[in-house]
XYZ file of N, CA and C in Angstrom:
810
model
N 4.360 17.237 -2.979
C 3.342 15.772 -2.707
C 3.445 15.909 -1.743
N 1.767 15.116 -1.723
C 0.950 15.667 -0.244
C 0.321 14.464 0.185
N 0.956 13.653 1.794
C 2.090 11.680 1.991
C 0.914 11.864 2.821
N -0.323 10.916 2.493
C -0.963 10.273 3.447
C -0.552 10.202 5.089
N -1.355 10.613 6.338
C -0.136 9.809 6.800
C -0.060 8.754 7.600
N -0.999 7.682 7.518
C -0.691 6.103 6.740
C 0.334 5.626 6.094
N 1.489 6.266 6.761
C 2.269 6.109 5.343
C 4.037 6.378 6.005
N 4.650 5.909 6.248
C 6.179 5.959 6.991
C 6.625 6.953 6.506
N 8.207 7.389 6.497
C 8.960 7.924 5.340
C 10.313 6.859 5.002
N 10.849 7.098 4.768
C 12.065 5.676 4.545
C 12.982 5.590 5.124
N 13.349 6.643 6.377
C 13.978 6.702 7.093
C 13.452 6.037 9.304
N 11.878 5.513 8.942
C 11.083 5.590 10.196
C 11.771 4.017 10.002
N 11.943 3.467 11.156
C 12.187 2.459 11.356
C 10.289 1.556 12.305
N 9.780 1.279 12.147
C 9.005 -0.375 12.870
C 9.327 -1.336 13.275
N 9.571 -1.333 14.564
C 9.724 -3.038 15.262
C 8.974 -3.888 15.372
N 7.944 -3.451 15.153
C 6.518 -4.176 14.786
C 7.643 -5.297 13.614
N 8.322 -5.150 12.619
C 8.726 -5.984 11.060
C 9.787 -6.349 11.909
N 10.773 -6.001 12.934
C 11.999 -7.311 12.857
C 11.547 -8.766 12.939
N 12.726 -9.629 12.574
C 12.497 -11.027 11.465
C 14.242 -11.901 11.885
N 13.786 -13.037 11.464
C 15.626 -13.203 11.966
C 15.939 -13.570 10.588
N 16.435 -13.521 9.773
C 17.323 -13.736 9.344
C 17.174 -15.332 8.189
N 17.053 -14.658 7.032
C 17.225 -16.494 6.515
C 16.346 -16.595 4.716
N 16.360 -18.094 4.016
C 15.207 -17.843 3.258
C 13.947 -18.817 4.501
N 13.108 -17.992 3.519
C 10.956 -18.603 3.614
C 11.496 -19.967 3.496
N 10.745 -20.085 5.113
C 11.092 -21.555 5.254
C 11.412 -22.501 5.894
N 12.758 -21.570 6.301
C 14.173 -21.863 6.820
C 13.251 -22.106 8.605
N 12.900 -20.849 8.918
C 12.457 -20.159 10.320
C 10.542 -20.999 10.113
N 10.705 -22.061 11.963
C 9.346 -22.501 10.398
C 8.751 -21.284 11.805
N 8.879 -20.967 12.869
C 8.125 -20.241 13.968
C 7.840 -18.953 12.582
N 8.715 -18.326 12.446
C 8.690 -16.839 11.851
C 7.624 -17.150 10.883
N 7.435 -18.800 9.763
C 5.954 -19.210 8.509
C 5.187 -19.278 9.381
N 5.177 -19.432 10.937
C 3.594 -19.397 11.080
C 3.175 -18.458 11.578
N 4.425 -17.673 12.990
C 3.342 -16.790 13.609
C 4.112 -15.679 12.369
N 2.673 -14.802 11.211
C 3.823 -13.793 10.842
C 3.893 -12.414 11.770
N 4.880 -11.213 12.148
C 4.694 -10.174 12.731
C 3.360 -9.211 11.892
N 2.893 -8.741 12.552
C 2.015 -7.350 12.382
C 2.438 -6.396 12.047
N 2.759 -5.343 11.676
C 3.060 -4.553 10.270
C 1.694 -3.448 11.437
N 1.405 -2.252 11.327
C -0.038 -1.416 11.167
C -0.929 -1.940 11.615
N -2.075 -1.820 12.309
C -3.458 -2.697 12.155
C -3.982 -3.602 12.440
N -2.219 -4.583 11.253
C -2.450 -6.314 12.149
C -2.592 -6.663 12.768
N -4.259 -7.820 13.067
C -4.733 -9.199 14.794
C -4.123 -9.887 13.105
N -4.162 -10.902 14.521
C -3.513 -12.612 14.680
C -5.451 -13.030 14.868
N -6.258 -12.441 13.890
C -7.762 -13.084 13.578
C -7.101 -14.321 13.574
N -8.750 -15.170 13.304
C -8.607 -16.530 13.161
C -9.560 -16.020 11.578
N -8.932 -17.402 10.768
C -9.574 -16.669 9.432
C -11.191 -17.353 9.733
N -12.472 -17.282 8.297
C -13.099 -17.640 8.125
C -13.131 -19.227 7.361
N -13.380 -20.713 8.299
C -12.997 -21.296 7.579
C -14.088 -21.561 6.383
N -14.049 -21.328 5.130
C -14.672 -21.991 4.099
C -13.699 -21.635 3.251
N -14.713 -22.169 1.836
C -13.425 -21.954 1.019
C -14.049 -22.119 -0.662
N -13.062 -21.643 -1.352
C -12.615 -20.737 -2.401
C -13.224 -21.878 -4.179
N -15.008 -21.879 -5.103
C -14.832 -22.395 -5.684
C -13.151 -23.150 -6.343
N -13.801 -24.719 -5.896
C -12.996 -25.791 -6.761
C -12.151 -25.061 -8.408
N -13.074 -24.586 -9.120
C -12.650 -23.865 -10.707
C -11.688 -22.947 -10.558
N -12.215 -21.577 -9.700
C -10.589 -20.999 -9.357
C -10.238 -21.028 -8.342
N -9.643 -22.083 -7.765
C -8.625 -22.755 -7.477
C -8.011 -23.098 -8.921
N -8.480 -24.018 -9.336
C -7.502 -24.527 -10.379
C -6.963 -22.875 -11.549
N -8.140 -22.752 -11.683
C -8.204 -21.728 -12.424
C -6.823 -20.262 -12.363
N -6.459 -20.465 -11.051
C -5.394 -19.932 -9.634
C -3.872 -20.932 -9.801
N -4.027 -21.919 -9.663
C -2.769 -23.012 -10.424
C -2.281 -22.629 -11.127
N -3.484 -23.304 -12.564
C -2.380 -22.854 -13.793
C -2.093 -21.891 -13.927
N -2.379 -21.067 -13.897
C -2.200 -19.051 -13.376
C -0.797 -19.546 -13.319
N -0.282 -19.350 -12.009
C 0.722 -19.934 -11.732
C 1.761 -20.299 -12.286
N 1.474 -21.491 -13.016
C 1.829 -22.585 -13.623
C 3.008 -22.100 -14.913
N 1.731 -20.590 -14.856
C 2.142 -20.014 -16.564
C 2.999 -18.890 -16.986
N 2.543 -17.849 -14.926
C 2.896 -16.580 -14.911
C 4.662 -16.778 -14.104
N 3.734 -17.597 -13.303
C 5.741 -17.283 -12.007
C 6.565 -17.990 -12.139
N 7.530 -18.316 -10.978
C 9.161 -18.915 -11.454
C 8.254 -21.047 -11.152
N 7.977 -20.691 -9.682
C 7.454 -21.584 -9.886
C 6.377 -21.878 -8.354
N 5.782 -22.465 -8.435
C 4.283 -22.327 -7.350
C 5.068 -24.248 -7.599
N 5.109 -23.995 -5.900
C 5.031 -24.563 -4.489
C 3.611 -25.113 -4.053
N 3.716 -25.999 -3.144
C 1.700 -25.555 -2.018
C 2.121 -24.741 -0.441
N 1.674 -24.204 -0.780
C 0.950 -22.608 -0.084
C 2.058 -21.750 -0.145
N 2.723 -21.828 -0.769
C 4.194 -20.461 -1.622
C 3.850 -20.595 -3.502
N 4.087 -19.780 -4.341
C 4.612 -18.657 -5.487
C 5.157 -18.704 -5.742
N 6.584 -18.455 -6.131
C 7.711 -18.081 -6.728
C 7.015 -17.144 -7.538
N 7.978 -15.403 -7.967
C 7.238 -15.225 -9.158
C 8.312 -13.626 -8.933
N 9.028 -13.696 -10.465
C 9.831 -13.150 -10.714
C 9.867 -11.757 -11.487
N 9.246 -10.513 -10.313
C 8.825 -9.133 -10.872
C 9.962 -7.630 -10.541
N 10.212 -6.867 -11.523
C 10.734 -5.673 -10.397
C 12.477 -5.894 -10.259
N 12.968 -7.168 -11.060
C 14.031 -7.311 -10.522
C 14.566 -8.311 -10.050
N 12.777 -8.380 -8.854
C 13.727 -9.052 -7.912
C 12.475 -10.373 -7.896
N 12.969 -11.895 -7.119
C 12.684 -12.409 -7.043
C 11.887 -12.744 -5.654
N 10.529 -12.565 -5.230
C 8.679 -12.542 -4.105
C 8.166 -13.423 -4.652
N 8.353 -14.037 -3.352
C 7.967 -14.784 -2.237
C 6.205 -15.262 -1.565
N 5.363 -15.228 -2.219
C 4.330 -15.152 -1.190
C 3.641 -15.888 -0.597
N 3.091 -16.431 0.749
C 2.538 -17.809 1.045
C 1.224 -17.280 0.424
N 0.550 -18.153 0.341
C -1.072 -17.924 0.152
C -1.286 -19.264 0.603
N -2.965 -19.654 0.518
C -3.442 -21.366 1.309
C -4.601 -20.862 0.792
N -5.880 -22.096 1.003
C -6.995 -22.081 0.114
C -7.889 -21.561 1.147
N -7.963 -21.094 1.846
C -9.210 -20.742 3.313
C -9.578 -19.795 2.763
N -9.317 -18.927 1.882
C -10.197 -18.112 1.812
C -9.364 -16.907 -0.326
N -10.886 -16.477 -0.606
C -10.372 -15.578 -1.576
C -9.211 -14.671 -1.705
N -9.166 -14.457 -0.572
C -8.257 -13.809 -0.119
C -6.640 -14.089 0.280
N -6.652 -14.834 0.185
C -5.335 -15.714 0.511
C -4.521 -16.836 -0.155
N -5.287 -16.274 -1.940
C -4.535 -16.775 -2.930
C -3.976 -15.455 -4.181
N -2.700 -15.818 -4.991
C -2.357 -15.423 -6.060
C -3.827 -15.705 -7.272
N -4.527 -14.286 -7.360
C -5.490 -14.714 -8.255
C -4.525 -13.886 -10.102
N -5.125 -14.230 -11.354
C -4.930 -13.338 -13.002
C -4.443 -11.883 -13.227
N -5.266 -11.233 -12.044
C -5.232 -9.703 -12.771
C -4.905 -8.915 -11.094
N -3.947 -10.035 -10.496
C -2.822 -9.066 -9.878
C -1.521 -9.538 -10.266
N -1.096 -10.872 -10.880
C -0.306 -10.828 -11.249
C -0.363 -10.200 -13.029
N -1.196 -10.383 -14.396
C -1.063 -9.460 -15.444
C -0.738 -8.068 -14.907
N -1.555 -6.475 -13.673
C -1.078 -5.619 -13.533
C 0.491 -5.100 -12.937
N 0.954 -6.475 -11.960
C 1.953 -6.346 -11.685
C 3.616 -6.410 -12.489
N 2.419 -7.071 -13.358
C 4.120 -6.975 -15.355
C 2.869 -5.717 -15.620
N 2.292 -5.206 -15.717
C 2.105 -3.840 -16.575
C 2.487 -2.848 -16.204
N 2.233 -3.016 -14.321
C 3.587 -1.988 -14.586
C 4.448 -2.036 -13.971
N 5.743 -2.675 -14.092
C 7.157 -3.339 -14.453
C 6.778 -2.989 -15.556
N 6.523 -3.399 -16.774
C 6.969 -2.746 -18.356
C 6.740 -1.345 -18.964
N 5.438 -1.131 -17.961
C 5.272 -0.072 -18.605
C 5.054 1.497 -17.474
N 6.725 1.492 -17.102
C 6.968 2.634 -15.885
C 7.156 3.935 -16.464
N 6.747 4.100 -17.991
C 7.370 5.109 -17.789
C 5.684 5.597 -18.346
N 4.356 4.813 -18.687
C 3.349 5.260 -18.563
C 2.666 5.382 -16.921
N 3.622 4.852 -16.839
C 2.521 4.754 -14.506
C 3.989 4.880 -13.827
N 4.225 5.660 -13.841
C 5.467 6.178 -12.877
C 5.435 5.944 -11.440
N 5.084 5.178 -10.823
C 4.883 4.610 -8.780
C 6.445 4.837 -8.279
N 7.070 5.292 -9.433
C 8.492 5.928 -8.127
C 8.183 7.339 -7.294
N 8.103 7.642 -6.324
C 7.308 8.405 -4.939
C 6.061 9.223 -5.615
N 5.729 7.770 -5.683
C 4.354 8.030 -5.492
C 3.615 7.877 -4.135
N 2.032 7.874 -4.175
C 1.482 7.772 -2.966
C 0.524 6.308 -3.190
N 0.442 4.793 -3.147
C -0.299 4.331 -3.615
C -1.359 3.658 -2.710
N -1.965 3.319 -2.884
C -3.592 2.656 -1.949
C -4.109 1.050 -3.293
N -3.673 0.054 -2.230
C -4.255 -0.898 -2.909
C -5.656 -1.101 -2.877
N -6.524 -1.798 -2.657
C -7.870 -2.087 -2.057
C -8.475 -3.649 -2.784
N -7.829 -4.295 -1.874
C -8.200 -5.436 -1.642
C -7.139 -6.262 -2.006
N -6.071 -5.847 -0.871
C -5.257 -6.426 -1.666
C -4.573 -7.501 -1.565
N -5.813 -8.170 -0.717
C -5.367 -10.118 -0.864
C -3.509 -10.545 -0.119
N -2.967 -11.423 -0.222
C -1.644 -12.013 -0.628
C -0.525 -10.973 -0.846
N -0.972 -9.779 -1.562
C 0.593 -8.461 -1.367
C 0.973 -8.569 -2.663
N 0.817 -9.119 -3.068
C 1.347 -9.206 -4.860
C 1.786 -8.241 -5.645
N 0.717 -7.098 -5.298
C 0.567 -5.814 -5.970
C 0.890 -4.936 -5.429
N 0.431 -4.869 -3.703
C 1.380 -3.069 -3.663
C 3.366 -4.085 -3.041
N 3.014 -5.526 -2.985
C 4.670 -5.604 -2.998
C 5.841 -5.232 -4.583
N 5.061 -5.886 -5.741
C 5.766 -4.442 -7.201
C 5.256 -3.503 -6.941
N 4.433 -2.504 -6.174
C 4.193 -1.145 -6.946
C 5.376 -0.383 -4.807
N 5.797 -0.950 -4.431
C 7.010 -0.716 -3.544
C 8.279 -1.320 -4.311
N 7.857 -2.655 -5.037
C 9.815 -2.424 -5.449
C 9.675 -1.599 -6.801
N 8.909 -1.195 -6.635
C 8.863 0.199 -7.910
C 9.153 1.433 -7.193
N 9.249 1.299 -6.314
C 9.942 3.279 -5.310
C 8.239 3.698 -4.955
N 7.574 3.104 -4.932
C 6.278 3.765 -4.415
C 5.962 3.519 -2.375
N 5.373 4.793 -2.136
C 4.856 4.386 -1.084
C 2.946 4.154 -0.948
N 3.471 2.253 -0.507
C 2.324 1.875 -0.953
C 1.478 1.489 0.840
N 0.231 1.588 0.671
C -0.845 1.699 1.567
C -1.239 0.360 1.379
N -1.156 -0.582 1.958
C -2.607 -2.061 1.210
C -3.064 -1.825 2.127
N -4.634 -2.530 1.405
C -5.959 -2.574 2.433
C -6.619 -4.050 2.352
N -7.396 -4.341 3.032
C -8.338 -6.205 2.964
C -8.449 -5.882 3.948
N -9.667 -6.778 3.918
C -10.599 -7.677 5.852
C -9.947 -7.494 6.409
N -9.616 -7.600 7.939
C -9.445 -7.955 8.794
C -8.570 -9.514 9.170
N -9.282 -9.981 8.577
C -8.755 -10.855 8.784
C -8.128 -11.750 7.754
N -8.248 -11.178 6.348
C -6.792 -11.181 6.068
C -5.506 -10.297 5.965
N -5.566 -9.842 6.409
C -4.355 -8.902 7.483
C -2.490 -10.051 7.526
N -3.829 -10.563 8.600
C -1.808 -11.584 9.048
C -0.834 -12.052 7.758
N -1.716 -12.435 7.061
C -0.626 -12.639 5.707
C -0.343 -11.743 4.692
N -1.186 -11.203 4.819
C -0.457 -9.198 3.630
C 0.355 -9.402 4.116
N 0.447 -8.973 5.188
C 0.887 -8.267 6.314
C 3.026 -8.757 6.655
N 2.548 -11.009 6.212
C 4.297 -11.309 6.406
C 4.182 -11.287 4.834
N 3.461 -11.594 3.820
C 4.217 -11.081 2.677
C 4.989 -9.888 2.315
N 4.365 -8.576 2.685
C 5.056 -7.731 2.726
C 5.932 -7.777 2.959
N 5.612 -7.483 4.806
C 7.164 -7.701 5.421
C 8.502 -8.571 4.950
N 7.641 -9.560 3.958
C 8.746 -10.230 4.199
C 10.306 -10.130 2.310
N 8.993 -9.765 2.091
C 9.446 -9.159 0.112
C 9.646 -7.859 0.829
N 9.390 -7.743 1.576
C 9.715 -5.848 0.566
C 11.308 -5.781 1.833
N 12.143 -6.340 2.822
C 12.083 -6.103 3.161
C 14.107 -4.921 2.895
N 14.139 -3.915 3.220
C 15.406 -3.889 2.640
C 15.024 -3.951 1.368
N 14.558 -3.428 0.584
C 15.410 -3.889 -1.002
C 13.807 -2.707 -1.763
N 13.367 -1.726 -0.685
C 12.606 -0.488 -0.492
C 12.690 0.654 -0.643
N 12.277 1.823 -1.544
C 12.724 3.233 -0.490
C 11.678 3.994 0.199
N 10.550 2.533 0.677
C 10.060 3.067 1.612
C 8.702 1.504 2.087
N 8.563 1.461 3.322
C 7.956 0.730 4.292
C 6.627 0.025 3.799
N 6.870 -0.119 2.943
C 4.650 -0.411 3.416
C 4.463 -0.893 4.199
N 2.299 -0.368 4.524
C 2.299 -0.299 5.628
C 0.906 -1.356 5.193
N 0.125 -1.876 5.895
C -0.814 -3.070 6.532
C -2.279 -1.732 7.108
N -3.332 -1.379 6.391
C -4.251 -1.362 7.345
C -5.745 -1.928 6.829
N -6.473 -1.990 8.089
C -8.159 -2.687 7.382
C -9.412 -2.276 6.890
N -10.280 -2.537 5.858
C -10.725 -1.416 4.573
C -11.340 -1.840 4.575
N -13.157 -2.052 4.994
C -13.595 -2.637 4.470
C -14.478 -1.603 3.744
N -14.757 -2.745 2.258
C -15.337 -1.432 0.942
C -16.744 -0.749 1.342
N -16.981 0.555 1.243
C -18.769 0.870 2.049
C -18.375 1.335 2.660
N -18.009 1.179 4.356
C -17.593 1.446 5.876
C -16.533 2.444 5.787
N -17.526 3.569 7.069
C -16.710 4.438 7.538
C -15.190 5.196 6.966
N -15.324 5.188 4.961
C -14.421 5.326 4.384
C -13.970 6.622 5.194
N -15.141 7.611 4.967
C -14.114 9.035 5.634
C -14.054 9.312 6.618
N -14.434 8.321 7.430
C -14.181 8.975 9.097
C -12.664 7.566 9.140
N -11.671 6.627 8.286
C -10.628 5.921 8.430
C -9.927 6.560 7.572
N -10.941 7.355 5.877
C -9.697 8.230 5.738
C -10.041 8.638 5.302
N -10.305 9.741 5.233
C -11.013 11.308 5.618
C -10.595 11.828 4.418
N -10.405 12.577 3.883
C -10.976 13.070 2.157
C -8.778 14.162 1.699
N -9.156 15.069 3.325
C -8.774 16.104 3.673
C -7.485 15.371 4.262
N -7.102 14.350 3.839
C -5.172 14.302 4.293
C -5.249 12.419 3.937
N -5.788 12.077 3.190
C -5.182 11.083 2.693
C -5.668 11.533 1.612
N -4.308 11.290 -0.240
C -5.009 11.106 -0.057
C -3.790 10.644 -1.819
N -3.830 9.850 -2.504
C -3.376 8.943 -2.805
C -2.905 9.070 -4.449
N -1.934 8.949 -5.348
C -1.677 9.495 -6.379
C -2.527 8.492 -7.643
N -1.851 7.464 -7.155
C -2.672 6.067 -7.871
C -3.495 5.208 -6.312
N -4.494 4.607 -7.285
C -5.681 3.897 -5.653
C -5.493 2.183 -7.113
N -4.940 1.155 -6.615
C -4.268 -0.310 -6.901
C -5.634 -1.668 -7.353
N -6.598 -1.907 -8.181
C -6.997 -3.011 -7.740
C -6.977 -4.446 -8.623
N -7.413 -5.261 -7.919
C -7.083 -7.008 -9.196
C -8.167 -7.674 -8.877
N -8.252 -7.949 -9.790
C -8.822 -8.819 -9.479
C -10.188 -9.350 -7.945
N -11.122 -8.023 -7.845
C -11.893 -7.504 -6.997
C -13.351 -7.684 -7.553
N -13.544 -7.663 -8.284
C -14.562 -8.099 -8.800
C -14.939 -9.503 -9.245
N -15.277 -9.858 -8.804
C -15.639 -12.306 -8.802
C -17.515 -12.294 -7.829
N -17.936 -13.575 -8.124
C -19.538 -13.480 -6.993
C -19.462 -13.587 -5.854
N -19.444 -11.993 -5.912
C -19.956 -11.352 -4.819
C -20.914 -10.699 -4.279
N -21.652 -10.346 -3.321
C -22.979 -9.398 -3.180
C -21.859 -7.180 -2.685
N -20.559 -7.057 -2.936
C -20.603 -5.628 -2.608
C -20.012 -4.843 -3.733
N -20.462 -5.005 -4.657
C -19.846 -4.569 -5.401
C -20.405 -3.055 -5.249
N -22.300 -2.640 -4.757
C -21.964 -1.874 -5.357
C -20.718 -0.684 -3.932
N -20.578 -1.380 -3.534
C -19.198 -1.560 -2.037
C -18.801 -0.667 -2.397
N -17.901 -1.213 -3.397
C -16.870 -1.324 -3.552
C -16.778 -0.651 -4.558
N -17.555 -0.109 -5.660
C -18.404 1.286 -6.019
C -18.065 2.021 -5.583
N -18.514 2.622 -4.344
C -18.586 3.754 -3.337
C -17.314 3.609 -2.630
N -16.261 2.081 -3.270
C -15.196 2.994 -2.022
C -14.282 3.179 -3.424
N -13.627 3.094 -5.072
C -13.987 3.918 -5.190
C -14.198 4.945 -6.273
N -14.998 5.839 -5.269
C -15.233 6.901 -5.421
C -15.303 7.836 -4.686
N -14.766 6.716 -3.435
C -13.971 7.581 -2.618
C -12.226 7.490 -2.525
N -11.708 7.080 -2.942
C -10.572 7.746 -3.310
C -10.287 8.147 -4.371
N -11.956 8.288 -5.872
C -11.000 8.934 -6.832
C -12.497 10.014 -6.691
N -11.894 10.600 -6.285
C -12.589 12.637 -6.449
C -13.065 13.498 -7.590
N -13.779 13.488 -7.686
C -13.490 15.019 -9.512
C -12.042 16.323 -8.063
N -10.880 15.729 -8.874
C -9.782 17.436 -8.441
C -9.435 16.322 -7.509
N -8.833 14.774 -7.847
C -8.157 14.757 -6.783
C -6.755 14.009 -7.377
N -7.188 14.495 -8.884
C -5.852 13.498 -9.776
C -5.828 11.965 -9.261
N -6.159 11.867 -8.910
C -6.038 10.794 -8.347
C -6.496 9.463 -9.976
N -5.126 8.600 -9.660
C -5.923 7.142 -10.949
C -5.263 6.560 -10.502
N -7.512 5.437 -11.108
C -7.084 4.823 -10.717
C -6.866 3.338 -11.501
N -5.480 2.436 -11.866
C -5.597 1.255 -12.172
C -6.570 0.243 -12.021
N -7.773 -0.456 -13.252
C -7.832 -1.974 -12.251
C -7.853 -2.877 -13.326
N -7.187 -4.307 -13.062
C -7.041 -5.624 -13.063
C -8.098 -6.210 -12.871
N -9.172 -6.951 -14.157
C -9.678 -7.965 -13.739
C -10.050 -9.050 -14.591
N -10.164 -10.258 -14.500
C -10.968 -11.014 -15.267
C -11.792 -11.379 -14.730
N -12.210 -11.628 -16.859
C -13.884 -11.681 -16.922
C -14.489 -13.300 -16.978
N -14.753 -13.388 -15.204
C -15.335 -15.068 -15.028
C -17.131 -14.711 -15.387
N -17.708 -14.028 -14.846
C -19.454 -14.034 -14.527
C -19.654 -13.046 -15.970
N -20.926 -13.421 -15.768
C -22.017 -12.053 -16.055
C -21.886 -10.973 -15.922
N -21.811 -10.830 -14.046
C -22.008 -9.935 -13.321
C -20.732 -8.955 -13.656
N -19.634 -10.138 -14.351
C -17.908 -8.805 -13.389
C -18.408 -8.016 -15.221
N -19.164 -8.045 -16.382
C -18.347 -6.935 -17.891
C -20.406 -6.793 -17.139
N -21.250 -6.213 -16.214
C -22.284 -5.790 -16.109
C -21.508 -4.338 -15.449
N -20.639 -4.603 -13.999
C -19.975 -3.677 -13.534
C -18.458 -2.995 -14.078
N -18.716 -3.865 -14.720
C -17.096 -2.733 -15.553
C -18.027 -1.992 -16.908
N -19.449 -2.329 -16.588
C -19.756 -1.117 -18.275
C -20.559 -0.600 -17.319
N -20.721 0.033 -15.405
C -21.005 0.172 -14.948
C -19.119 1.670 -14.405
N -18.732 0.710 -14.795
C -17.254 1.291 -13.820
C -16.579 2.169 -15.358
N -17.690 2.159 -16.439
C -16.704 2.939 -17.592
C -17.828 3.998 -17.725
N -18.939 4.116 -16.398
C -20.578 5.657 -16.541
C -19.711 6.378 -15.825
N -18.747 6.011 -14.983
C -18.878 5.807 -13.800
C -17.448 7.488 -13.899
N -16.183 6.915 -14.194
C -14.859 7.460 -14.479
C -14.978 7.305 -16.118
N -13.957 8.286 -16.129
C -12.689 8.831 -17.527
C -12.132 7.600 -18.162
N -12.769 6.056 -18.501
C -11.712 5.287 -18.407
C -11.299 5.498 -19.969
N -9.831 4.606 -20.004
C -9.570 3.583 -20.771
C -8.349 2.411 -20.590
N -8.756 2.390 -21.774
C -8.349 0.472 -21.767
C -6.892 -0.081 -21.594
N -5.892 -0.281 -21.450
C -4.635 0.068 -21.345
C -4.489 -1.580 -21.953
N -5.154 -2.898 -21.452
C -4.713 -4.323 -22.446
C -5.455 -4.710 -22.034
N -5.531 -5.548 -23.039
C -6.975 -6.997 -22.648
C -5.962 -8.621 -22.944
N -5.748 -8.710 -22.318
C -4.909 -10.426 -22.003
C -5.652 -11.741 -22.702
N -5.841 -12.168 -23.944
C -6.722 -12.597 -25.009
C -6.795 -14.270 -24.364
N -5.981 -14.239 -24.589
C -6.110 -15.619 -24.032
C -5.951 -15.897 -22.431
N -5.532 -14.864 -21.824
C -6.782 -14.306 -19.963
C -7.501 -14.726 -19.553
N -8.379 -13.224 -20.748
C -9.260 -12.764 -20.011
C -9.037 -11.720 -19.123
N -8.357 -11.021 -19.038
C -7.343 -10.021 -18.147
C -7.587 -8.476 -18.896
N -8.508 -8.127 -18.386
C -8.141 -6.847 -18.997
C -7.920 -5.724 -17.973
N -6.704 -5.069 -18.228
C -6.157 -3.796 -17.109
C -6.762 -1.932 -17.830
N -7.772 -1.684 -17.298
C -8.028 -0.135 -17.484
C -7.465 1.006 -15.698
N -6.983 1.537 -16.484
C -6.140 3.012 -16.350
C -8.135 4.019 -16.698
N -8.076 5.137 -14.475
C -9.838 6.130 -14.978
C -9.028 6.531 -14.336
N -10.222 7.315 -13.474
C -9.842 9.114 -12.982
C -11.446 9.847 -13.280
N -11.609 10.231 -12.459
C -12.475 10.647 -11.966
C -13.264 12.081 -12.718
N -14.882 11.600 -13.924
C -15.730 12.199 -14.300
C -15.481 14.157 -12.960
N -14.753 14.909 -14.531
C -14.910 16.232 -13.735
C -16.476 16.801 -13.615
């Protein structure tokens, strides 16, 4: 199995990720200034706020699916571990969305169908990192990606929840959909067994770039499998789903009627 150059082996140490012992919240300085993995920066976030209905949707999901919900933190019990996710309301990428929870639970409960053990996994639009954390706990080599301003919180959550628990150290790097893909992730050296995406389709203007990014990592002959989970919120979501199905060989793995979340498994059309 060819492992992407961005992935570290289990015995490699990264001094950037050292932290003090203790439970989340015990070290105030640690919580406020998360240490940054590879390519992470302490960029100031954009000051804009999600649609209140979407925030309410997120909190309702948290009450139904997580162990507990407190202001700024959610706690999940997945893959045999309690996972603490620090979130905020200053961007979509700083919240846990239903698709991430649904796909995380699907991966935990369907390990024979989707075996991540010792597999190279890339997550696009990783947000708070829940899905990447679960993939790491299931034994995958994980690279989590998102916009530069999302990386500090993503890095904190991955570092906090994976240290001492995972076979491989998860990595974080910036990825802007549709931009410099071959330069930053050359096809000759960056091969992934699985690409994960959760709730990456919502009311934004970058659906073409998202589809191009999916195509880049899931080319014919690559052997890459794409797992995509999304809650249906807008008509544009359904239109993108139809385009997605026309571009890839897709299988609807499950559909959660109560939450309107669909999980697709897809491979490139040969």
